[in-house]
Coordinates of C-alpha atoms in Angstrom, one line a residue:
Chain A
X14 CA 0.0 0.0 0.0
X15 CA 1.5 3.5 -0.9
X16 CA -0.1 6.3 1.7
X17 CA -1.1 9.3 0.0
X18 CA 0.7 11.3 2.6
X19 CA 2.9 10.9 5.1
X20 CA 3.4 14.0 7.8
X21 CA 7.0 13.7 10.3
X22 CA 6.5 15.8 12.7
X23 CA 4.0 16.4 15.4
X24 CA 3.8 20.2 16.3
X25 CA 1.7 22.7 15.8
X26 CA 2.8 22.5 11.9
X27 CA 2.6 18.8 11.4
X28 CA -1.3 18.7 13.2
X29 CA -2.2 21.7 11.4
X30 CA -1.4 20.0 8.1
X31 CA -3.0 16.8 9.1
X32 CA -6.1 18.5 9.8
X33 CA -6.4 20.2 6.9
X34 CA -5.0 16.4 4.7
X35 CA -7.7 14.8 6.7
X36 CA -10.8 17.0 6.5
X37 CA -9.6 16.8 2.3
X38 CA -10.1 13.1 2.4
X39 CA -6.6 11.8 2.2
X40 CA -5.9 10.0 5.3
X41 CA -2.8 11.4 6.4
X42 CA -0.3 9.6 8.0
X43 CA 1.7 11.6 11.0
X44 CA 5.2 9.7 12.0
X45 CA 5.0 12.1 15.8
X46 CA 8.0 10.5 16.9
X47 CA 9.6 7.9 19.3
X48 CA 9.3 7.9 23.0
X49 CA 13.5 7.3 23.6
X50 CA 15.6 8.4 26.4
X51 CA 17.7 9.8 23.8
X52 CA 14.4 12.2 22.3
X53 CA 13.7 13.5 25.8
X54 CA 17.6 14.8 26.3
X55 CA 17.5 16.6 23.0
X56 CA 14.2 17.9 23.3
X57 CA 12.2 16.0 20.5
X58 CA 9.9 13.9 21.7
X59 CA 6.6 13.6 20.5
X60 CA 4.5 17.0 20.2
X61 CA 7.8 18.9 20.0
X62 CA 9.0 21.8 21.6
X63 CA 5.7 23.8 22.7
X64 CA 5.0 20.3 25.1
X65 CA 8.4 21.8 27.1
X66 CA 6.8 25.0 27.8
X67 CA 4.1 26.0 30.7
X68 CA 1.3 28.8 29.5
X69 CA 0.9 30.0 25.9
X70 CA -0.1 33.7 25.9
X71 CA -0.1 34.5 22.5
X72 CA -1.6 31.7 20.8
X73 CA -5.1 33.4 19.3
X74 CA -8.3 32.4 20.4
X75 CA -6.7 30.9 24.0
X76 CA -7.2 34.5 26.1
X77 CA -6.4 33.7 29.5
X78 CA -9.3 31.9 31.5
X79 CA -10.0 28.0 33.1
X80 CA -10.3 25.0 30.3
X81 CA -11.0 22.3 32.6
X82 CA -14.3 21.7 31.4
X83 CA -13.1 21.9 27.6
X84 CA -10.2 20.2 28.0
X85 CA -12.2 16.9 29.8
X86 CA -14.7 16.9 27.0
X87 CA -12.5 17.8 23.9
X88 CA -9.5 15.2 25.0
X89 CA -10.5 11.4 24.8
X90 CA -10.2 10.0 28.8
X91 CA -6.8 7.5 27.7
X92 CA -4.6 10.6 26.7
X93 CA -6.6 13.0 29.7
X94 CA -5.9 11.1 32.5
X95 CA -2.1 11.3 32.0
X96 CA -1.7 15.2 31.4
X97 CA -0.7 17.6 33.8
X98 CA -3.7 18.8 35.8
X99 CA -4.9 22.3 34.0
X100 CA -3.7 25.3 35.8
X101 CA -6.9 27.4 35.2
X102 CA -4.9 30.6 33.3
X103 CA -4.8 30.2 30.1
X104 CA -3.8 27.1 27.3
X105 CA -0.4 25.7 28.5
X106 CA 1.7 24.0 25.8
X107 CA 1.3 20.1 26.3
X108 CA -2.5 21.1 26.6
X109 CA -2.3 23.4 22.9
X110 CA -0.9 20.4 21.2
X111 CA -2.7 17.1 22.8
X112 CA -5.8 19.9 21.6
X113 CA -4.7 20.0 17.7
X114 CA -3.2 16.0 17.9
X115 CA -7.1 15.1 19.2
X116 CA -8.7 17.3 16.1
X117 CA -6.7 15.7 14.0
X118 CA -7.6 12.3 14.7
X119 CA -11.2 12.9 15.1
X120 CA -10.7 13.6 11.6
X121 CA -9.2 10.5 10.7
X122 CA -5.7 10.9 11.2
X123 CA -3.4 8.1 11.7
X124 CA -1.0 8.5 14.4
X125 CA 2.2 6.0 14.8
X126 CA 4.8 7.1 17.9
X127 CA 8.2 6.3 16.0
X128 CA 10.8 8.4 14.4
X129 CA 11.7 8.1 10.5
X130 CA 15.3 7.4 10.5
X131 CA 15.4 6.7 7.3
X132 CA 13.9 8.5 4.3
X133 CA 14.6 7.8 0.3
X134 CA 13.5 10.4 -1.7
X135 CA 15.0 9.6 -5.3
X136 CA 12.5 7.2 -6.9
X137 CA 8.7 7.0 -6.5
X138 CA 6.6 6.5 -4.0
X139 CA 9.4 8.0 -1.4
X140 CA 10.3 5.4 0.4
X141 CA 10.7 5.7 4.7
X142 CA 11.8 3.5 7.4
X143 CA 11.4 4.1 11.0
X144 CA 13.5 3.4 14.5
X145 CA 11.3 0.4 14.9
X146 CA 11.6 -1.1 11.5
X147 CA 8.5 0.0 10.0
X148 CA 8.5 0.3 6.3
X149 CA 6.4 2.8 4.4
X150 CA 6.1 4.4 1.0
X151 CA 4.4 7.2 0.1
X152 CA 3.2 9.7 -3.1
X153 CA 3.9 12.8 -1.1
X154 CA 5.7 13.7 2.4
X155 CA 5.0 17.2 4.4
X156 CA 8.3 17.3 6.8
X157 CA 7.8 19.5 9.8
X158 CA 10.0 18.0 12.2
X159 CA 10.8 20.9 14.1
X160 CA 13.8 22.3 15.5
X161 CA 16.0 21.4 18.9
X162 CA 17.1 23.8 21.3
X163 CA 21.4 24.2 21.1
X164 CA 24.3 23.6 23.7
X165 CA 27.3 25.8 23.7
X166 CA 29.4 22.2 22.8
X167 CA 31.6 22.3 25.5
X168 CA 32.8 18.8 26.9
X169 CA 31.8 19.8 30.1
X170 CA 28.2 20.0 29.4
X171 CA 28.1 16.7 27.7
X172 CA 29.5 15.2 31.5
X173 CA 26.8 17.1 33.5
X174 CA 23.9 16.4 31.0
X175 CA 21.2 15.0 33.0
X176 CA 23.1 15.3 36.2
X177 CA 22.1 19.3 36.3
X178 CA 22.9 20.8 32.7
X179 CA 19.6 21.0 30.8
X180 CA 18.2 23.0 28.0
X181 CA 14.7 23.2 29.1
X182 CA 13.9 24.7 32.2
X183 CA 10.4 23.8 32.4
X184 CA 11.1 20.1 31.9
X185 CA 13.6 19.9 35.0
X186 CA 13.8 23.0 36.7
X187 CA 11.0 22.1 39.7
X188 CA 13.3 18.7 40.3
X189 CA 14.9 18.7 44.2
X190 CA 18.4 19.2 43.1
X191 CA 17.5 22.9 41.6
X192 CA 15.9 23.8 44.9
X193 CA 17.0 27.0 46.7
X194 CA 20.2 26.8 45.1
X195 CA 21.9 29.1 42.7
X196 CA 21.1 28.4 39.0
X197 CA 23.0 29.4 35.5
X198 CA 21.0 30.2 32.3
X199 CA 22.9 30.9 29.1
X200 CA 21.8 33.2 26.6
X201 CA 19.7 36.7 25.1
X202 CA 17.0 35.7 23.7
X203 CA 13.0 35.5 24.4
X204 CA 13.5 31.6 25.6
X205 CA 16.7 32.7 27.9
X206 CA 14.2 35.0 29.6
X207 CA 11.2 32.8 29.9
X208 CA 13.8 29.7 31.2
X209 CA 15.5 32.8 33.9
X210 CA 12.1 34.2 34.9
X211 CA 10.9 30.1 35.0
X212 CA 13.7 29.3 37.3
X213 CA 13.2 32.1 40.3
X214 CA 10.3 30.3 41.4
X215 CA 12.3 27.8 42.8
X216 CA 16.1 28.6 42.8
X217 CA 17.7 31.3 45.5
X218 CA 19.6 33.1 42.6
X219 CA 19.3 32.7 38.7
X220 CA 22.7 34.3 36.8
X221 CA 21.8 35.1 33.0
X222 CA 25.2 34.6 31.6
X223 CA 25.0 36.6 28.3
X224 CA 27.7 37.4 26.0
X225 CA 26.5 40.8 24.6
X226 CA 26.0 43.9 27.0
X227 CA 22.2 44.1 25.9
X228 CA 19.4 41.2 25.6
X229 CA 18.1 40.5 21.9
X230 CA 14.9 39.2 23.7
X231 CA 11.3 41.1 23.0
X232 CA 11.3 44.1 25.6
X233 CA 8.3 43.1 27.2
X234 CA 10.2 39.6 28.3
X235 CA 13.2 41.4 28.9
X236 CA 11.4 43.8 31.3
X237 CA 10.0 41.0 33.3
X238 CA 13.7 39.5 33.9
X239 CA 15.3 42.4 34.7
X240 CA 12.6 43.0 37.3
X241 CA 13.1 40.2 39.1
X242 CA 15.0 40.6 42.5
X243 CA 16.0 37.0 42.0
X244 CA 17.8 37.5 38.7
X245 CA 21.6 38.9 38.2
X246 CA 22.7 39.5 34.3
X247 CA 26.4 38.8 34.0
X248 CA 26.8 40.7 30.4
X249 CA 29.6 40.7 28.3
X250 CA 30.3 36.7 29.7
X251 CA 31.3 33.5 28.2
X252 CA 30.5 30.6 29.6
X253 CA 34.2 28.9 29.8
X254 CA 33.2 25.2 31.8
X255 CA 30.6 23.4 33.8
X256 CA 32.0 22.7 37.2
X257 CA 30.9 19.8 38.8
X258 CA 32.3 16.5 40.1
X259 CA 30.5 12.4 39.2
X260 CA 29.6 12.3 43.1
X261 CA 27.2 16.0 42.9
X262 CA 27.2 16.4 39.3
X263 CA 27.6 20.5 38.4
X264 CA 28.5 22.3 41.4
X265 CA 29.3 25.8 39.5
X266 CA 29.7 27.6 36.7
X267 CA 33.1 29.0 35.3
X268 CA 32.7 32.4 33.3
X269 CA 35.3 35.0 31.3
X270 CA 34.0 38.7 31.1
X271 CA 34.9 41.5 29.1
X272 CA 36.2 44.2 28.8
X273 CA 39.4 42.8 31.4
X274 CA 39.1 39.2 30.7
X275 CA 38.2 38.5 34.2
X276 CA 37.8 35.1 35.4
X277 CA 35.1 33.9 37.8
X278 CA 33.7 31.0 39.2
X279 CA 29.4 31.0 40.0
X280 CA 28.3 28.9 42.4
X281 CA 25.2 26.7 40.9
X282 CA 23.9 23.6 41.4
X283 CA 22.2 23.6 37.6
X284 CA 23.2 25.3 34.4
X285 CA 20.6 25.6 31.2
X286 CA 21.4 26.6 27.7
X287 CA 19.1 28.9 25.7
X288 CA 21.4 29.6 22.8
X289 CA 19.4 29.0 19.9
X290 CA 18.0 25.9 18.0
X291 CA 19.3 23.7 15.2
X292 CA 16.5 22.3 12.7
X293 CA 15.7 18.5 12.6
X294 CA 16.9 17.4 9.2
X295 CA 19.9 15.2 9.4
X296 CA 17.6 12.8 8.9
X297 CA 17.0 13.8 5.4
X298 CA 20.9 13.0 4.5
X299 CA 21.3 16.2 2.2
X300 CA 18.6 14.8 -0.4
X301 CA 16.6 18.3 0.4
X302 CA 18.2 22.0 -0.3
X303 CA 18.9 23.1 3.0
X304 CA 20.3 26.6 4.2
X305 CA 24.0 27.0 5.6
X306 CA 22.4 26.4 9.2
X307 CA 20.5 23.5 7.7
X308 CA 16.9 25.0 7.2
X309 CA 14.9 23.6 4.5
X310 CA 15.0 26.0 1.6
X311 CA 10.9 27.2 0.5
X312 CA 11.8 27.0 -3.2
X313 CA 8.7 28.6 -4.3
X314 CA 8.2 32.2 -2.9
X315 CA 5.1 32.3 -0.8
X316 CA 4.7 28.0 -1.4
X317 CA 5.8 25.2 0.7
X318 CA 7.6 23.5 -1.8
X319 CA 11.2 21.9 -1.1
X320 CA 13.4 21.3 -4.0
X321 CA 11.8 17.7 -4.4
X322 CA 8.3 17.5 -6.1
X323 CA 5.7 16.1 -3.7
X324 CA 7.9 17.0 -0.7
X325 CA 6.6 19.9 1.3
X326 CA 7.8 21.8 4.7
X327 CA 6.3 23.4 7.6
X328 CA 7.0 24.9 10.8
X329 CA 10.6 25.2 12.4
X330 CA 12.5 23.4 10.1
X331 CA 12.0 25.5 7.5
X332 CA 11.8 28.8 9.3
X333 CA 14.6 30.6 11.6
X334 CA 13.1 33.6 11.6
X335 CA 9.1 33.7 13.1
X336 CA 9.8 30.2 15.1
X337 CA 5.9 30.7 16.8
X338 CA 3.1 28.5 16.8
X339 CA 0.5 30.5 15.5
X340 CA 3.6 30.9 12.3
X341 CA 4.5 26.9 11.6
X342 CA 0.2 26.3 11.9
X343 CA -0.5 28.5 9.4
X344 CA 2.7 26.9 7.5
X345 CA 1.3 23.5 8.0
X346 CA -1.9 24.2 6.7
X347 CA -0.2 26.0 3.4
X348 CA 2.0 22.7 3.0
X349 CA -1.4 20.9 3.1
X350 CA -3.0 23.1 0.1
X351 CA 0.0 22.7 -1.6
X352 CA -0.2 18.9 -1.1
X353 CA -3.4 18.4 -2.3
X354 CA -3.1 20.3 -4.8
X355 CA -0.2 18.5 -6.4
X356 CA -1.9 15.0 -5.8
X357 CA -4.6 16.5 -7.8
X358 CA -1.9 17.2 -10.5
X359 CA -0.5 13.2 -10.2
X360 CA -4.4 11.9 -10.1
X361 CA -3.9 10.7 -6.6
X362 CA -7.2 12.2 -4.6
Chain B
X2 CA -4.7 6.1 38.2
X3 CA -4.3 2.4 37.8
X4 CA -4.8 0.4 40.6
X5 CA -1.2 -1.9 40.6
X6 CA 0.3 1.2 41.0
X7 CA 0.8 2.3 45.0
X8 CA 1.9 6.0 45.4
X9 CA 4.7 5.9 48.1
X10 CA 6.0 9.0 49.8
X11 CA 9.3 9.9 52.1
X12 CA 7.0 8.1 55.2
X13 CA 6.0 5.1 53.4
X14 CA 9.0 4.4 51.1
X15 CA 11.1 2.3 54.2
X16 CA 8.5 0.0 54.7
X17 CA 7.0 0.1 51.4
X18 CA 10.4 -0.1 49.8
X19 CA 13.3 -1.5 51.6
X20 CA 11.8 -3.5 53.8
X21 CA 10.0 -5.4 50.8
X22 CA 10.1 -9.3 50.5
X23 CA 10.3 -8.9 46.8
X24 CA 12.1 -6.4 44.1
X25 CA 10.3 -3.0 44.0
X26 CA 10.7 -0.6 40.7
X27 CA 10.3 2.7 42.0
X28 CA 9.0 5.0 39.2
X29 CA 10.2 8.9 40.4
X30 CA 7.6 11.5 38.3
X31 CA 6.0 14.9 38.8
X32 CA 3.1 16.3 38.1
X33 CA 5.0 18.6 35.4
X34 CA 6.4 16.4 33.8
X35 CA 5.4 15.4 30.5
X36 CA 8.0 12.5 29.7
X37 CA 7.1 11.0 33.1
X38 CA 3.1 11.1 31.5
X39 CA 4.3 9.2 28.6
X40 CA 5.6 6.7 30.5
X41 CA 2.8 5.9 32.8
X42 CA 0.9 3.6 30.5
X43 CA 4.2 1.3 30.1
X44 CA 4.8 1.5 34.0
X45 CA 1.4 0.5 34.5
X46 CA 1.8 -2.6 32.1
X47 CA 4.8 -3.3 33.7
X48 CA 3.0 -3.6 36.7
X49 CA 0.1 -5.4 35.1
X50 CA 2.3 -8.1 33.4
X51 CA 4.9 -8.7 36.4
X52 CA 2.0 -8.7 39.3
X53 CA 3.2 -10.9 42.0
X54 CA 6.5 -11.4 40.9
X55 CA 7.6 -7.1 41.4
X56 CA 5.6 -4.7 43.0
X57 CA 5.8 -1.5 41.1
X58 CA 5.5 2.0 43.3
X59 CA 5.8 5.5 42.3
X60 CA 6.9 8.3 44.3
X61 CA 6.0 12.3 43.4
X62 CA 9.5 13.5 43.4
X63 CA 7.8 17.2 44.4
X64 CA 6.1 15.8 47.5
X65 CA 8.4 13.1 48.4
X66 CA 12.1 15.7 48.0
X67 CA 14.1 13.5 50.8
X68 CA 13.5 9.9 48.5
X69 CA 14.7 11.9 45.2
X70 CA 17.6 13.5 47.1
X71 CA 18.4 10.3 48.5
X72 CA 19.0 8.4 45.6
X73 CA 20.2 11.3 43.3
X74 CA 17.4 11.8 40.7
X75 CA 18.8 14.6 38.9
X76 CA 16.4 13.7 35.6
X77 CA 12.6 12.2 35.4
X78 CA 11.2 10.0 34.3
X79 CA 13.6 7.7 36.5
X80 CA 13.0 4.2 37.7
X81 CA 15.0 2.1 40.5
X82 CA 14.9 -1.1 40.7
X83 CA 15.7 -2.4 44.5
X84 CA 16.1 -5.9 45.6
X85 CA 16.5 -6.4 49.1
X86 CA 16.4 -2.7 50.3
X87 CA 19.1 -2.0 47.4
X88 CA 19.1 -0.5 44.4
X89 CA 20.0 -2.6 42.0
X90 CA 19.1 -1.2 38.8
X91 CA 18.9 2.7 37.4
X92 CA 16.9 3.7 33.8
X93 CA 17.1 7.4 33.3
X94 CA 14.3 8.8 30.6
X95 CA 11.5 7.2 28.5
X96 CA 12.5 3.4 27.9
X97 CA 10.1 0.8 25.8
X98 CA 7.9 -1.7 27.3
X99 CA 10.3 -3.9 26.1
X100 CA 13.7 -3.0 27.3
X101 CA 12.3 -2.3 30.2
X102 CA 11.1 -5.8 31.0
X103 CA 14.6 -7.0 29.7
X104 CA 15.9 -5.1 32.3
X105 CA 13.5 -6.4 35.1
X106 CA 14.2 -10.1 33.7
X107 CA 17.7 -9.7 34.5
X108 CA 17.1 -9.4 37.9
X109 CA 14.3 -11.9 38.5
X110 CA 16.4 -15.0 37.7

């Protein structure tokens, strides 16, 4: 059986194009990833990287109120039962996307948990295999697999990971070990501030190690961390090593600031990156144009297309520059038009 | 949640654990934590498919800080494995069903 088409990728690009494949008749098929040890440490499990943050304020039509009742009714009982009980301000993340998975299989998507590993896009159908072994071919693929957050790459991290350094706040920030300790966050940017402002609620201090002397972060989340008795900005700083030892895992920080190139050691029993994200498309093995920091290339202006026929993008992995939700949705459901569209042009409908 | 699955806290987990006539995996979660929901349903089949031969427990690593200070949990979803009051066995992160009970097999002789 070839599948008319197959979607990788389950954020809010991926269910936003299987809504729209479904609701055309096509029965998409959605590869949302594999639940490894290996996909929670680099941040890609299943329902991507909006499941690793806590309320969504600017998602439209989610102003802030209580969605117990909507969530009990709209979410089938086997996926309810394990979420996070609902906070009552506003749509958090993991609820936003267990929302668009569900309306996507009401419509008669077909979900499999398991990572494509292996794609072949040079004879027809493209061919796919995933971590488990499953073998699938396909007329057309939409790839919106999202992008990763980014390490600095210093060996140092690679020692502590999991034993205190982490890229996701939210995920591992409330665990004992951060408690009412000093914590590290790297970086500028809007998720540097979010992870920062994230962490006070539990740690004694937060540093924001930054290597600039002013955040690149919108102003309105800049404001909120600067704000914040609990948060000291070491600007002009490069993070030089993760201190720790195999008995307490990191212990501290070591930092370089300029102008003076001083040297200086923060105390802190965690350290998290928020430098930045690299796309998921290794996978792909350089059979799709990709941009020097390996972005799909659009190769259509205002289309979907990727420089294969019958292989379309959405979301992240083809967008460094908007990277919101509300942005790879509407992408997703463009890739779906654009789908369709060309199945019409093969006589696949 | 499922019923083969007893919640255990910092007051319980001595007798509930340690003290134990036969192995115990120990499940460490939180509320806020989404991998630990994707594990559930394989603990809870673990539990189903091993009943009488381990008891499966889980313990709320927010409520119960001294048990996950204790044993070091510096990343959840992570399950111990104890045999006589010991732990024996550490998975850190999601695992499959079946590597999971590969790793519980080992043990059980």
């Amino acid at each position: 059986m070839v599948e008319n088409v197959v979607i990788i990728g389950s954020g809010p690009a991926g269910w936003a194009a299987a809504i729209y494949v479904a609701r055309a008749s096509l029965k998409p098929l959605v590869f949302e990833g594999a639940l490894t040890a290996e996909n929670q440490t680099r941040g890609t499990l299943p329902l991507g990287q909006l499941a690793l943050t806590t309320e969504v304020e600017n998602y439209p039509g989610f102003p802030a109120g209580n969605l117990s009742q909507f969530l009990d009714t709209a979410i089938i009982n086997d996926k309810r039962q394990y979420m996070a009980p609902h906070t009552g301000h506003g749509v958090t993340g993991p609820e936003l996307m267990e929302l668009m998975r569900q309306q996507a299989v009401n419509f008669g998507t077909r979900v499999i948990t398991d990572d494509v590993v292996d794609i072949d896009l040079s004879k027809r159908p493209f061919r796919m295999q995933t971590l488990e072994g499953m073998e699938v071919q396909a007329h057309s693929v939409i790839i919106a697999t999202g992008a990763r957050a980014n390490y600095l790459g210093l060996p140092s991290e690679d020692r502590f990971k999991n034993r205190g350094v982490s890229a996701c706040a939210v995920c591992d920030g409330a665990l004992p070990r951060f408690r009412d300790r000093p914590l590290v966050v790297v970086g500028g940017g809007d998720s540097a501030m979010e992870e920062a402002t994230y962490l006070t609620k539990f740690a004694s201090r937060v540093y924001i190690v930054h290597r600039r002397d002013a955040f690149r972060a919108s102003k309105v989340m800049a404001d909120r961390a600067l704000g914040n008795p609990k948060i000291t900005v070491k600007w002009n700083s490069h993070v030089e090593e993760v201190l720790g030892s195999d008995e307490d895992g990191v212990t501290g920080v070591r930092i370089r600031t300029q102008p003076g190139d001083h040297e200086e050691a923060l105390e802190a029993g965690g350290y998290f990156a928020a430098i930045g994200h690299t796309p998921n498309t290794d996978f792909l093995k350089g059979q799709l144009q990709l941009t020097d920091k390996k972005y799909l290339v659009w190769t259509k202006p205002f289309r979907t297309h990727t420089s294969v026929e019958g292989v379309f993008a959405a979301g992240d992995v083809a967008d460094d520059y908007y990277r919101q939700a509300i942005t790879a949705a509407g992408s997703g459901c463009m890739a779906a038009l654009d789908c369709e569209r060309w199945l019409a042009t093969q006589d696949v409908h | 949640m499922a019923g083969n699955v007893l919640d255990v806290t910092d007051s319980t987990f001595d007798q509930e654990v340690l003290k134990s006539a036969q192995p115990v995996l120990v499940d460490f979660w939180a509320p806020w934590c989404g991998p630990c929901k994707m594990l559930s349903p394989t603990v809870e089949a673990i539990a189903n498919d091993y009943a009488g031969r381990v008891r499966v427990v889980k313990v709320n690593t927010d409520d119960s800080r001294q048990a996950a200070m204790n044993y070091r949990i510096e990343g959840i979803p992570t399950l111990l494995l104890f045999k006589d009051g010991q732990p024996v066995e550490r998975v850190v992160g999601l695992t499959p069903k079946d590597r999971l009970a590969a790793t519980l097999d080992k043990h059980l002789g």
